[in-house]
XYZ file of C-alpha atoms in Angstrom:
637
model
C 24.683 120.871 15.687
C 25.481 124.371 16.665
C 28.776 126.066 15.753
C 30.598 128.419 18.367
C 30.458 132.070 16.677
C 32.133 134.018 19.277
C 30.223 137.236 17.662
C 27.029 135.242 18.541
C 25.183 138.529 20.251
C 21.891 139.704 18.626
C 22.376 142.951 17.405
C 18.964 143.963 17.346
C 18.617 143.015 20.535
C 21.955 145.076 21.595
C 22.596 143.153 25.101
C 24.833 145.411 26.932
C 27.855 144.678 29.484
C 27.963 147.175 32.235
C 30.758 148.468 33.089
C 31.330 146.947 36.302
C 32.778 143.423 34.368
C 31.204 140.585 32.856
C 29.327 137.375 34.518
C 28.392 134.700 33.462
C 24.612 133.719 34.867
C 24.369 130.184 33.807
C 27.785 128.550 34.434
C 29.030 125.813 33.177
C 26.457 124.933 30.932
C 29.219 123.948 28.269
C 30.424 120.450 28.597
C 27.359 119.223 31.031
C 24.904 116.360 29.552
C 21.612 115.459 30.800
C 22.183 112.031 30.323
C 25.281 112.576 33.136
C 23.081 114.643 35.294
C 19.766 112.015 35.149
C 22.418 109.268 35.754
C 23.611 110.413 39.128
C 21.156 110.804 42.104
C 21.324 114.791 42.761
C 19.910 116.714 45.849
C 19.549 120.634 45.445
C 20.852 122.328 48.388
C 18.304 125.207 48.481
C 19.295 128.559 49.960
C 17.482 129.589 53.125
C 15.134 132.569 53.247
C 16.947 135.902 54.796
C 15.467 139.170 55.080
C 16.763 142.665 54.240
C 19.821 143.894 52.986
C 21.605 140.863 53.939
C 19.023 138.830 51.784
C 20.087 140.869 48.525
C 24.086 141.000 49.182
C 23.813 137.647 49.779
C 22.202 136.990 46.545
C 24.485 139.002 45.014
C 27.197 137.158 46.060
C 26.003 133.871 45.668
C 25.291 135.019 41.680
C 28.436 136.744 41.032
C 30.087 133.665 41.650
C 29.501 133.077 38.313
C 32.518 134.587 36.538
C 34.941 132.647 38.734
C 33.015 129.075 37.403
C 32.175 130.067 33.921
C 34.715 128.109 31.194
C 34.802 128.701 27.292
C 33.579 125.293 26.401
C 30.913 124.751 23.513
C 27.749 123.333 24.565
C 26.321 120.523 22.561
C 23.535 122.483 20.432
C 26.808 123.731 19.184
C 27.418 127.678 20.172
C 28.326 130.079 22.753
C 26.994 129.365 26.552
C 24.102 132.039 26.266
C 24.707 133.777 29.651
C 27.566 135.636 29.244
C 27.129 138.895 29.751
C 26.463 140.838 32.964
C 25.991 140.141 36.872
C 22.283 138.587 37.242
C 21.468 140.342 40.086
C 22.716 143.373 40.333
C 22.367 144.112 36.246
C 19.976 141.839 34.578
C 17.227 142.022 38.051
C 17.808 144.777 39.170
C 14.515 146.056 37.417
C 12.230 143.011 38.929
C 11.732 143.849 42.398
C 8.539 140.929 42.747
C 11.348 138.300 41.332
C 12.980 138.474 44.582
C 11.214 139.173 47.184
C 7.107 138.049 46.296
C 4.831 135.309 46.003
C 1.133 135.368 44.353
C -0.807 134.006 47.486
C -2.770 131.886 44.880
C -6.181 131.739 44.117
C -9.284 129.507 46.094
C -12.683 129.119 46.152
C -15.157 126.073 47.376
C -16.629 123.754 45.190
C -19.449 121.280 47.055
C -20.433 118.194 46.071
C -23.415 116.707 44.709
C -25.755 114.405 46.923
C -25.169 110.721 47.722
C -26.152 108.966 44.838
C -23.138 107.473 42.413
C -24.925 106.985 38.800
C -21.341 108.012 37.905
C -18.001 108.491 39.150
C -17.132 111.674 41.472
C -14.436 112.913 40.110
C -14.972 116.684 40.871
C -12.364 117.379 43.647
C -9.770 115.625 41.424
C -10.489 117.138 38.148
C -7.830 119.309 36.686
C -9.339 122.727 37.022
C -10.766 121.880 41.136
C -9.470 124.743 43.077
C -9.593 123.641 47.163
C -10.690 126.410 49.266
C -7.931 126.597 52.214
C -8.775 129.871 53.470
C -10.751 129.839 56.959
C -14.577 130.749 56.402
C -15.462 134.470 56.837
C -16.736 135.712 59.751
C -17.544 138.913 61.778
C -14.466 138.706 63.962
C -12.006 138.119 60.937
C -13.182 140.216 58.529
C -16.008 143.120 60.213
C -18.482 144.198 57.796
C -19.348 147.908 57.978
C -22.361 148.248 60.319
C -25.698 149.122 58.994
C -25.308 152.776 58.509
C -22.605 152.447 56.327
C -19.707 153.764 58.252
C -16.306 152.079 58.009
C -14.507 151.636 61.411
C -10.854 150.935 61.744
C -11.489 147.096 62.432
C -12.647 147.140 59.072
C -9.732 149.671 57.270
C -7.577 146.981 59.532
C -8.917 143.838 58.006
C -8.489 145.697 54.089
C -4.644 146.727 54.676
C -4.179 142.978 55.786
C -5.253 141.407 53.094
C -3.874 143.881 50.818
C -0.119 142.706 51.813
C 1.643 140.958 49.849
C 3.077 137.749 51.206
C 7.033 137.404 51.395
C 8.678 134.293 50.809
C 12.418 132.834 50.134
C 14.023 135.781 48.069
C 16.665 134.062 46.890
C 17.156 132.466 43.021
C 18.480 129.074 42.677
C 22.546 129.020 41.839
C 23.990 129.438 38.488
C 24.791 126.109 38.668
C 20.725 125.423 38.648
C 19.910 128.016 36.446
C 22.617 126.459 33.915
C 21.045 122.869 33.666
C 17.720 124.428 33.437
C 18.688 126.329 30.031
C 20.383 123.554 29.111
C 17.339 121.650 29.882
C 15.267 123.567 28.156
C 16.929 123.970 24.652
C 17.888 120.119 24.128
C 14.145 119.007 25.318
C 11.758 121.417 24.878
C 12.785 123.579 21.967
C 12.490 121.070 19.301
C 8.700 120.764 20.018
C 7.952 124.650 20.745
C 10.743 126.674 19.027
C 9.843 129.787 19.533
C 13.666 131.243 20.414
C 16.257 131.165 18.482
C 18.471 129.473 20.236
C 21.576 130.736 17.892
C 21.297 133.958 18.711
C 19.783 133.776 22.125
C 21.987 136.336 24.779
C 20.894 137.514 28.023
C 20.726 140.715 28.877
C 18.794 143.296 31.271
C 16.383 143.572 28.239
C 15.280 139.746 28.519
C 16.302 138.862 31.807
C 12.455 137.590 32.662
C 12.829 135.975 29.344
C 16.004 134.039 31.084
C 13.898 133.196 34.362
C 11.026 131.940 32.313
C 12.915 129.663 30.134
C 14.598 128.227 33.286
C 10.756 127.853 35.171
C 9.967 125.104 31.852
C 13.937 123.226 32.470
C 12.810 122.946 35.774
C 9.972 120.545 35.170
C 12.087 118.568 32.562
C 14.142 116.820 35.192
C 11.234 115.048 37.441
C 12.877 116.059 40.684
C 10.733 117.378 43.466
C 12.786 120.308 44.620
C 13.186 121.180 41.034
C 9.811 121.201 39.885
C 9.091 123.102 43.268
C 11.752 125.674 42.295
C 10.279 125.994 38.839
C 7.014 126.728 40.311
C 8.104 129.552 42.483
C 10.002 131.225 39.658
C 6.795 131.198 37.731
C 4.749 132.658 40.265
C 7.844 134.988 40.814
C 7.613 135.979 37.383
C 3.732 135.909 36.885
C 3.443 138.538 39.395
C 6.972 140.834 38.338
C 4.986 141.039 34.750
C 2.154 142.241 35.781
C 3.306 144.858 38.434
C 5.976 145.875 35.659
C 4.355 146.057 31.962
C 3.543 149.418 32.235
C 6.643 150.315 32.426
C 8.013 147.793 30.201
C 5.547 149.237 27.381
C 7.346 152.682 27.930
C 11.212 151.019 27.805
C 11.191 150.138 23.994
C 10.245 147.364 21.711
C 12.613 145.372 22.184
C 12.093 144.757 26.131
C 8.496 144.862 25.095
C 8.892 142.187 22.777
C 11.302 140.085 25.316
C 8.301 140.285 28.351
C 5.501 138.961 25.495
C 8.092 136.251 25.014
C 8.380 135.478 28.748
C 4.498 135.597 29.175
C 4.214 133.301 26.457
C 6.311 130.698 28.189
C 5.107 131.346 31.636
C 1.391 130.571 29.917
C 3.205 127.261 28.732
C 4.232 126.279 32.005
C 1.167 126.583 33.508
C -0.594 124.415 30.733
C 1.790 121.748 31.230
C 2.577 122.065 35.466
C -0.680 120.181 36.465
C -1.927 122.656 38.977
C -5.491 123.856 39.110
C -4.446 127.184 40.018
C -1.970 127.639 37.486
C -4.263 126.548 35.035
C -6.624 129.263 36.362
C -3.784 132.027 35.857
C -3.286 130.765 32.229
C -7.134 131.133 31.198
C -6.808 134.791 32.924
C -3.718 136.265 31.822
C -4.461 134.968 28.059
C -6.326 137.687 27.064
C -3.199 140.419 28.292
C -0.969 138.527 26.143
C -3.266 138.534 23.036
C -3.912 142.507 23.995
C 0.129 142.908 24.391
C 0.947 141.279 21.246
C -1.738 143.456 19.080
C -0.457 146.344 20.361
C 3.066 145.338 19.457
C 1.727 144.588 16.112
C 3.551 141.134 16.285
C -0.002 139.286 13.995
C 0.895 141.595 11.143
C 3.309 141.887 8.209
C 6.807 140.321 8.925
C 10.208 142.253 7.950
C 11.999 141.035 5.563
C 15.874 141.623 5.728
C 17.535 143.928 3.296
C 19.565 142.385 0.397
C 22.558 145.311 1.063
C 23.441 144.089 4.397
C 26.385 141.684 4.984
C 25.520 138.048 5.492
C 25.347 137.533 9.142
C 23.434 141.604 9.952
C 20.750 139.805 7.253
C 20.819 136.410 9.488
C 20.170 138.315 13.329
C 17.516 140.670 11.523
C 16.170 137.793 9.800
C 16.151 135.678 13.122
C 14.359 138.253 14.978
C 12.023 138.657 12.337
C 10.831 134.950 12.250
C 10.788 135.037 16.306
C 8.138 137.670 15.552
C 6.289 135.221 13.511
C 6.424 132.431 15.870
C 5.775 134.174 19.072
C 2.253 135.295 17.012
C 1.891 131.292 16.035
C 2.464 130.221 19.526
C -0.252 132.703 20.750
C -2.507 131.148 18.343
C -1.251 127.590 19.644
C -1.901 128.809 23.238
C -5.786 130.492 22.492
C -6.299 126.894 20.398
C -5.088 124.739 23.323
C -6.740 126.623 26.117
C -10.468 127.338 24.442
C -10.403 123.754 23.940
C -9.121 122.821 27.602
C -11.871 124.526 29.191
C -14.368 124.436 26.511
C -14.752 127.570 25.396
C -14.632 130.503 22.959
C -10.996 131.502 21.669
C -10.244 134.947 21.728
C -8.557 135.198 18.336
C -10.475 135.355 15.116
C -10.081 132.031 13.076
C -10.575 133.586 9.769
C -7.997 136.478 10.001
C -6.582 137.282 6.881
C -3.448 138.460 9.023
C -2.093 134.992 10.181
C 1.268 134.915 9.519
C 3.654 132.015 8.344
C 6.345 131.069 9.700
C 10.005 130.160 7.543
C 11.139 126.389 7.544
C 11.842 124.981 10.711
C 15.582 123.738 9.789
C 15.936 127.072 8.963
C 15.265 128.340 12.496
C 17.606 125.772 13.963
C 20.418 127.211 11.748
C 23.472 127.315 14.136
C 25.074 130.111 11.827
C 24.668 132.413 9.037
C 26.379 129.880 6.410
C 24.484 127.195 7.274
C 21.426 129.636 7.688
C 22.249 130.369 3.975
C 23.456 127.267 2.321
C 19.762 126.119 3.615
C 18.102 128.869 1.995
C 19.302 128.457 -1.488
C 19.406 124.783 -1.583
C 15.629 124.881 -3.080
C 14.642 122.060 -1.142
C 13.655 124.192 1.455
C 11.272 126.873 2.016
C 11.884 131.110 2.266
C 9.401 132.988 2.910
C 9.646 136.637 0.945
C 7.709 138.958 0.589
C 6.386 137.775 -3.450
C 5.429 134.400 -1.966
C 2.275 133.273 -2.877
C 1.910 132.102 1.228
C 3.046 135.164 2.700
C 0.703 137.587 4.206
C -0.541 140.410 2.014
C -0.457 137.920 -0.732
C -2.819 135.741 -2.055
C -4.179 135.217 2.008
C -6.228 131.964 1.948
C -10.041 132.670 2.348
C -10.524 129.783 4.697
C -8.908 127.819 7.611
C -8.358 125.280 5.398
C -6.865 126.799 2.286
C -4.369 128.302 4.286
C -3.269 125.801 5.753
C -3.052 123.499 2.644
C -1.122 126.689 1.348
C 1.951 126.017 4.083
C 5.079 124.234 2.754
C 5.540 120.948 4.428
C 8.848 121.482 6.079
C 7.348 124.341 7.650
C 6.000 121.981 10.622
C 5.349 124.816 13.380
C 3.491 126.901 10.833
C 1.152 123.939 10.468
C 1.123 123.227 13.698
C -0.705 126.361 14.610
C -2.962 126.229 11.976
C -3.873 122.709 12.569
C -5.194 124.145 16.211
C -7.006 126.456 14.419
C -8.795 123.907 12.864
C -9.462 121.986 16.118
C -10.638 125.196 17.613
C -13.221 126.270 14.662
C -14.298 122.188 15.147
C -15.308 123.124 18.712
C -16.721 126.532 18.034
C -19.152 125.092 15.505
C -20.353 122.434 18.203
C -20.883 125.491 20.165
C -22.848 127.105 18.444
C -24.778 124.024 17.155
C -23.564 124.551 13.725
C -21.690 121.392 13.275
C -24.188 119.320 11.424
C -23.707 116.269 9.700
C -23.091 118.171 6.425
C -20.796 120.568 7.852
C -19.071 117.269 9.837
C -18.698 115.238 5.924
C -16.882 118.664 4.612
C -14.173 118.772 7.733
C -13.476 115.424 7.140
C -12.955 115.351 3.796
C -10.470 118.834 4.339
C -8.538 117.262 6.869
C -8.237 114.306 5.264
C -6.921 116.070 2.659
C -4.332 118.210 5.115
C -3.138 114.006 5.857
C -2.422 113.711 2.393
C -0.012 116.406 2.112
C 1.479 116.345 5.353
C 1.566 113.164 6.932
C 3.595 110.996 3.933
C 6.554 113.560 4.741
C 9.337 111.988 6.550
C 11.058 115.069 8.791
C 14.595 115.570 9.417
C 15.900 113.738 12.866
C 15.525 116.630 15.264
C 12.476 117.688 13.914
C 10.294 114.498 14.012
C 9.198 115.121 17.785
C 8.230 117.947 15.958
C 6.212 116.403 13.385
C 5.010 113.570 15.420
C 3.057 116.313 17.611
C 1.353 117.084 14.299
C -0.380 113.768 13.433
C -1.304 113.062 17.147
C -2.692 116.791 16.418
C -4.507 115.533 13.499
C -6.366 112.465 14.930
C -7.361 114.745 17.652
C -9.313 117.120 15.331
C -11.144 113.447 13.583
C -12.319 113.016 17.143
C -13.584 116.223 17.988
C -15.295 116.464 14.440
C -17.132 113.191 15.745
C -17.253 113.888 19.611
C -18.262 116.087 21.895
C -15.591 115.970 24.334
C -17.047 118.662 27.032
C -19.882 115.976 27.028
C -17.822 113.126 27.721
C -16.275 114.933 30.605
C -19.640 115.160 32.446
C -20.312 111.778 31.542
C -17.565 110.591 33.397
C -18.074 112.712 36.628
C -16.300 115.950 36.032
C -19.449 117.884 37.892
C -19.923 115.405 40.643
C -21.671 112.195 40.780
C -25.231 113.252 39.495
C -25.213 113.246 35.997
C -27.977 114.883 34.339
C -30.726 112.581 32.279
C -30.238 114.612 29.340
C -26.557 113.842 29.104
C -27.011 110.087 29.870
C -29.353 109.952 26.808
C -27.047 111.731 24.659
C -24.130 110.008 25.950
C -25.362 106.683 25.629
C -26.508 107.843 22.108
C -23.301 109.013 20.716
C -21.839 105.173 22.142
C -24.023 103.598 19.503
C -23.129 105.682 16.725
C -20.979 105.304 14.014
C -19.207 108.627 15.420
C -18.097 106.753 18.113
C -16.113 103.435 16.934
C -14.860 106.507 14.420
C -12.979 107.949 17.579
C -12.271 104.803 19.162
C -10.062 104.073 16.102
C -8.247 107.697 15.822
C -7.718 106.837 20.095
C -6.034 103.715 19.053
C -4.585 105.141 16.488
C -2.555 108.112 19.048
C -1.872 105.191 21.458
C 0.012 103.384 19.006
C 2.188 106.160 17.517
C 2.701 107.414 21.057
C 3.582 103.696 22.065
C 6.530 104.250 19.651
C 7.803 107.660 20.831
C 11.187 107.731 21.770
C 11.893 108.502 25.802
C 14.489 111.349 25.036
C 12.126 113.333 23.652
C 9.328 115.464 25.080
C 5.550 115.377 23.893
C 4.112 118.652 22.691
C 1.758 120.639 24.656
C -1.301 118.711 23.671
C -0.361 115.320 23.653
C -1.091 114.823 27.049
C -4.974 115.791 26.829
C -4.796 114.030 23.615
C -4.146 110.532 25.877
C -6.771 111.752 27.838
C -9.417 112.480 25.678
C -8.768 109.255 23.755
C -8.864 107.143 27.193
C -12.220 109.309 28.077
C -13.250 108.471 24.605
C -13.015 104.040 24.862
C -14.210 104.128 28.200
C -17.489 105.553 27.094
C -17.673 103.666 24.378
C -17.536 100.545 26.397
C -19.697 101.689 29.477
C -22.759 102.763 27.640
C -22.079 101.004 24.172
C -25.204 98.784 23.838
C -23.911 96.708 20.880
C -26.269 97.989 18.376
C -26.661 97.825 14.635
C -23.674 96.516 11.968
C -22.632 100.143 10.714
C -20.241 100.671 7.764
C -16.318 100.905 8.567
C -14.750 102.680 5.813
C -13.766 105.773 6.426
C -11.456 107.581 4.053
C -8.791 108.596 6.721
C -8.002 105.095 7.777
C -8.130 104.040 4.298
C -5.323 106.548 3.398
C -3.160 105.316 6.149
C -4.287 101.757 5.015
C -5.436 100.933 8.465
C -8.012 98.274 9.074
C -10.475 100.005 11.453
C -12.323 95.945 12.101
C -8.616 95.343 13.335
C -8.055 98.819 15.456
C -11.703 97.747 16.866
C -10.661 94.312 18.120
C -7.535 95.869 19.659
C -9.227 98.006 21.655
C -11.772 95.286 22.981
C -8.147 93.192 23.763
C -9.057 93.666 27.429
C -12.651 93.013 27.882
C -12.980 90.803 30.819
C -16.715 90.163 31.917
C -18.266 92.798 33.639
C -15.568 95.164 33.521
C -15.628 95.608 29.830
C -16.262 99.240 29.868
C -12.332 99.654 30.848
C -11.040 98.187 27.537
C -7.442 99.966 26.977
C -7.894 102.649 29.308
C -5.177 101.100 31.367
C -2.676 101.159 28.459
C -3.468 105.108 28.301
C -3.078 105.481 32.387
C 0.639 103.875 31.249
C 1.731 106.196 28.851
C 0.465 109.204 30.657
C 2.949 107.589 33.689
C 5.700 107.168 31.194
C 5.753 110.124 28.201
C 7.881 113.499 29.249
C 7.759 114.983 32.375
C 4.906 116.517 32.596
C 2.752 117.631 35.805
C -0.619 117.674 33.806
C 0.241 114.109 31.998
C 0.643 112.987 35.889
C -2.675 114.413 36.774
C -5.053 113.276 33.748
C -3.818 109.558 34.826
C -4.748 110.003 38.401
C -8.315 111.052 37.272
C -8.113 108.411 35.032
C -7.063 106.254 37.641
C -9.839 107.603 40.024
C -12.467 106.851 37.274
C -11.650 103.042 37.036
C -11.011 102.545 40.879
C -14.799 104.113 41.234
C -16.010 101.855 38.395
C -14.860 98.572 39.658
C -15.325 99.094 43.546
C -19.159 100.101 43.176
């Protein structure tokens, strides 16, 4: 729980309060529970599009509303109501002219189909990265072509300037009403899993205000409405497009609004993992490499700070807390090159073996709700500081591989290992790439990461940290399964190309289903369905538990479809024997639901389930329609 500290205002931040009065933006956030607002039926009354200067006093008015409605309650996480300061549009915006008044038109293109023939499902249209092309085909009277000398007419320069505008759409933002529950939203279901704020010390100001609007994009998908989710996706095109017409000029303003648009990117990238949306995911796998560039440039992958000793206790806290937001945000960018390289199967853009990677403090530490606490936590011993003379800390002692380094993290330092558990994953994939993941190479992962379960998986975590730590060993059965499986071949095997699948990937398809490799993944799948089977509904999955389900589900029905029986093959793999698992018995539970022909489904139905049922989001929704898809196509041919 967070304590009120009515000083609660980052000072290296320095929000300011014009002079014009304060407002609060998100409005009676104190005193509002989820649990009340998922209990009562709600229906957003969205504001209509106007035009003009109507549009913007309008929104000005509707937003300044917020002083009258804001009270001095204490939320539940335990401190201030973070929008306090300033009127949202006519302080905090008044620098984002795309956030009120643009749209991205999106991004299309045509995919065809393959043939007649159905060796395998067609899944192509419905696969997660099939963009529909719902622009009308070109021609000579919609857009002319210069004629054959050359020349360009003014049918031509016409057709350019029209498809140079920019479209203009609803330029209102929801209410502060809205905007509250989304924040609210936001810090009691998403933080825990991907704390990259500090939530503490968290103030809006002009300085972060896309920071605000991005945080509120992610509440928005956490309630399951329509109109909310559809809000949420407007403010993240709204805010896709405002950063980069704007960081330009944001690179000239100062570090620290520098620092707050990385931090907005970052979480715009997040939302587009997680909305479902071919398009989006499109955006993320483009805009990646900016925020890698942007964060170089602001140096956030080297050295951390370290607070001075001379300053008073709570100056050392906010310096501190900015300081480890530095560290995260550079973890999280790591996360997000991990998780997207491995989405769409290919290189990351980040070097694996950087000597740079930094480490972030303990994660009870982070959630601190004030400087006491921040401090009682720091000397109790039981919990990790990171200083400058640590052996982990960069410049010191830097692990010489993936592995060492991250065997070198504290274990109460769970988003630290997070990242470099992706890191892992991601130098697993990379070596499949580039065909250097023989079965030599294969025994020494295993061992490693077998040795990472050792030290990391018989911790129990503090309560609000074991959504946390649960993400972690779904994390770590993923990287067992693609040590042992090629996932991007899977994926065609299942129809992600069209119905034709090629003879070469039938043969090594049908190979890996016979191999030892295979009832190997088919236990680690079992193994996430289980401990997701357990997770507890108030909490939200991390970021790759979804395609974890997926994979897994992709994984068994494989097995089962082009599994020929084969040879007895030895079971005992250390892993399993470490979590004193019978892998016979994980086996048989995965063959539960074998019914005649339509063995090759096996549990795949139980996955379809608990990508229905876990959090709230749009890309769980979509891997169990294609999963759904897949078995419809299997048991109607």
């Amino acid at each position: 729980m967070l304590s009120p500290t009515p000083s609660d205002q980052r000072a290296s931040r320095k929000p300011t309060r014009d002079t014009d009065g304060e407002v609060s933006v998100l409005n009676d956030l104190n005193g509002m529970s989820v649990a009340a607002y998922h209990s009562q039926p709600h229906r957003l009354n969205l504001p209509q599009p106007k035009s003009g200067e109507a549009s913007q006093q309008s929104l000005s008015r509707q937003l300044s509303t917020a002083n009258d409605l804001f009270s001095d309650h204490s939320t539940d996480l335990g401190f201030e109501n973070w929008l306090a300061y300033g009127n949202l549009a006519e302080t905090v915006l008044r620098d984002w002219p795309f956030i009120i008044d643009n749209v991205d038109p999106g991004c299309t293109r045509n995919d065809g189909v393959h043939g007649s023939g159905r060796p395998v499902a067609d899944l192509q249209r419905s696969w997660y990265t099939h963009l529909d092309n719902d622009e009308p085909t070109l021609s000579g009277d919609t857009t002319p072509l210069p004629r054959h000398n050359q020349e360009i007419d003014d049918n031509y320069r016409q057709s350019l300037h029209r498809r140079l505008q920019i479209r203009v759409m609803d330029p209102n933002l929801p209410s502060a009403e809205y905007l509250n529950l989304r924040v609210r939203a936001y810090f009691k279901r998403f933080h825990p899993v991907f704390p990259v704020i500090h939530a503490a010390t968290f103030r809006p100001s002009r300085t972060n205000a896309v920071l605000l609007l991005s945080i509120c994009s992610i509440g928005s998908l956490l309630t399951g409405h329509p109109d909310a989710v559809h809000r949420g996706i407007q403010l993240f095109e709204r805010l896709n497009k405002a950063i980069l017409s704007n960081w330009e000029t944001l690179m000239r303003r100062g570090k620290d609004e520098n620092f707050a648009m990385i931090q907005a990117a970052l979480l715009g990238q997040t939302f587009g993992l997680l909305s479902g949306q071919a398009k989006h995911l499109v955006l993320v796998d483009t805009f990646h490499g900016s925020i890698v560039a942007w964060a170089r440039r602001a140096k956030i992958f080297q050295e951390r700070h370290q607070p001075s000793e001379h300053q008073n206790l709570e100056s050392r806290w906010r310096e501190w807390a900015l300081s480890e937001e530095r560290t995260r945000l550079a973890l999280a960018v790591r996360i997000h090159d991990a998780e997207v390289a491995n989405t769409l199967h290919h290189e990351t853009l980040l070097p694996l073996t950087s000597r740079k990677t930094p480490v972030a403090d303990s994660d009870a530490l982070f959630f601190a709700s004030s400087p006491q606490a921040w401090m009682a936590l720091s000397r109790g011993g039981a919990l990790y500081l990171a200083t400058p003379s640590s052996e982990t800390s960069t410049g010191h002692a830097v692990p010489e591989t993936i592995f060492d380094r991250l065997l070198s993290i504290p274990t109460d330092c769970h988003f630290s290992i997070y990242s470099a558990m992706e890191d892992v994953l991601s130098a697993t994939m990379e070596a499949r790439m580039n065909e250097t993941l023989t079965d030599e190479y294969a025994r020494n992962l295993h061992s490693r990461v077998v040795e990472c379960g050792k030290q990391y998986l018989q911790t129990t975590p503090p309560k609000d940290l074991e959504a946390l730590h649960g993400g972690i060993i779904v994390l770590w059965h993923l990287v067992f399964i693609s040590i042992n499986t090629d996932v991007d071949l899977l994926e065609r095997g299942i129809g992600r190309g069209g119905p034709e699948l090629e003879p070469s990937d039938l043969a090594e398809t049908c190979k890996w289903a016979r191999s030892v490799n295979a009832k190997r993944t088919v236990a680690h799948a079992m193994m996430i369905k289980r401990h997701l089977e357990h997770f507890p509904l108030t909490s939200e999955p991390a970021i790759h538990v979804p395609r974890a389900l997926f994979i897994s589900a992709i994984s068994l029905f494989c097995y089962f479809k082009y599994n020929d029986g084969g040879a007895e093959q030895r079971l005992d793999f250390p892993e399993f024997q470490l979590l004193d698992i019978n892998v016979q018995a994980l086996l048989r539970e995965a063959n539960a639901h074998k019914h005649g022909s339509d063995e090759e489904l096996g549990s795949v139905f139980e996955f379809i389930d608990l990508l229905q049922r876990i959090g709230h989001w749009g890309i769980s929704r979509k891997f169990a329609t294609i999963l759904g898809e897949l078995i419809h196509a299997e048991t109607s041919s």
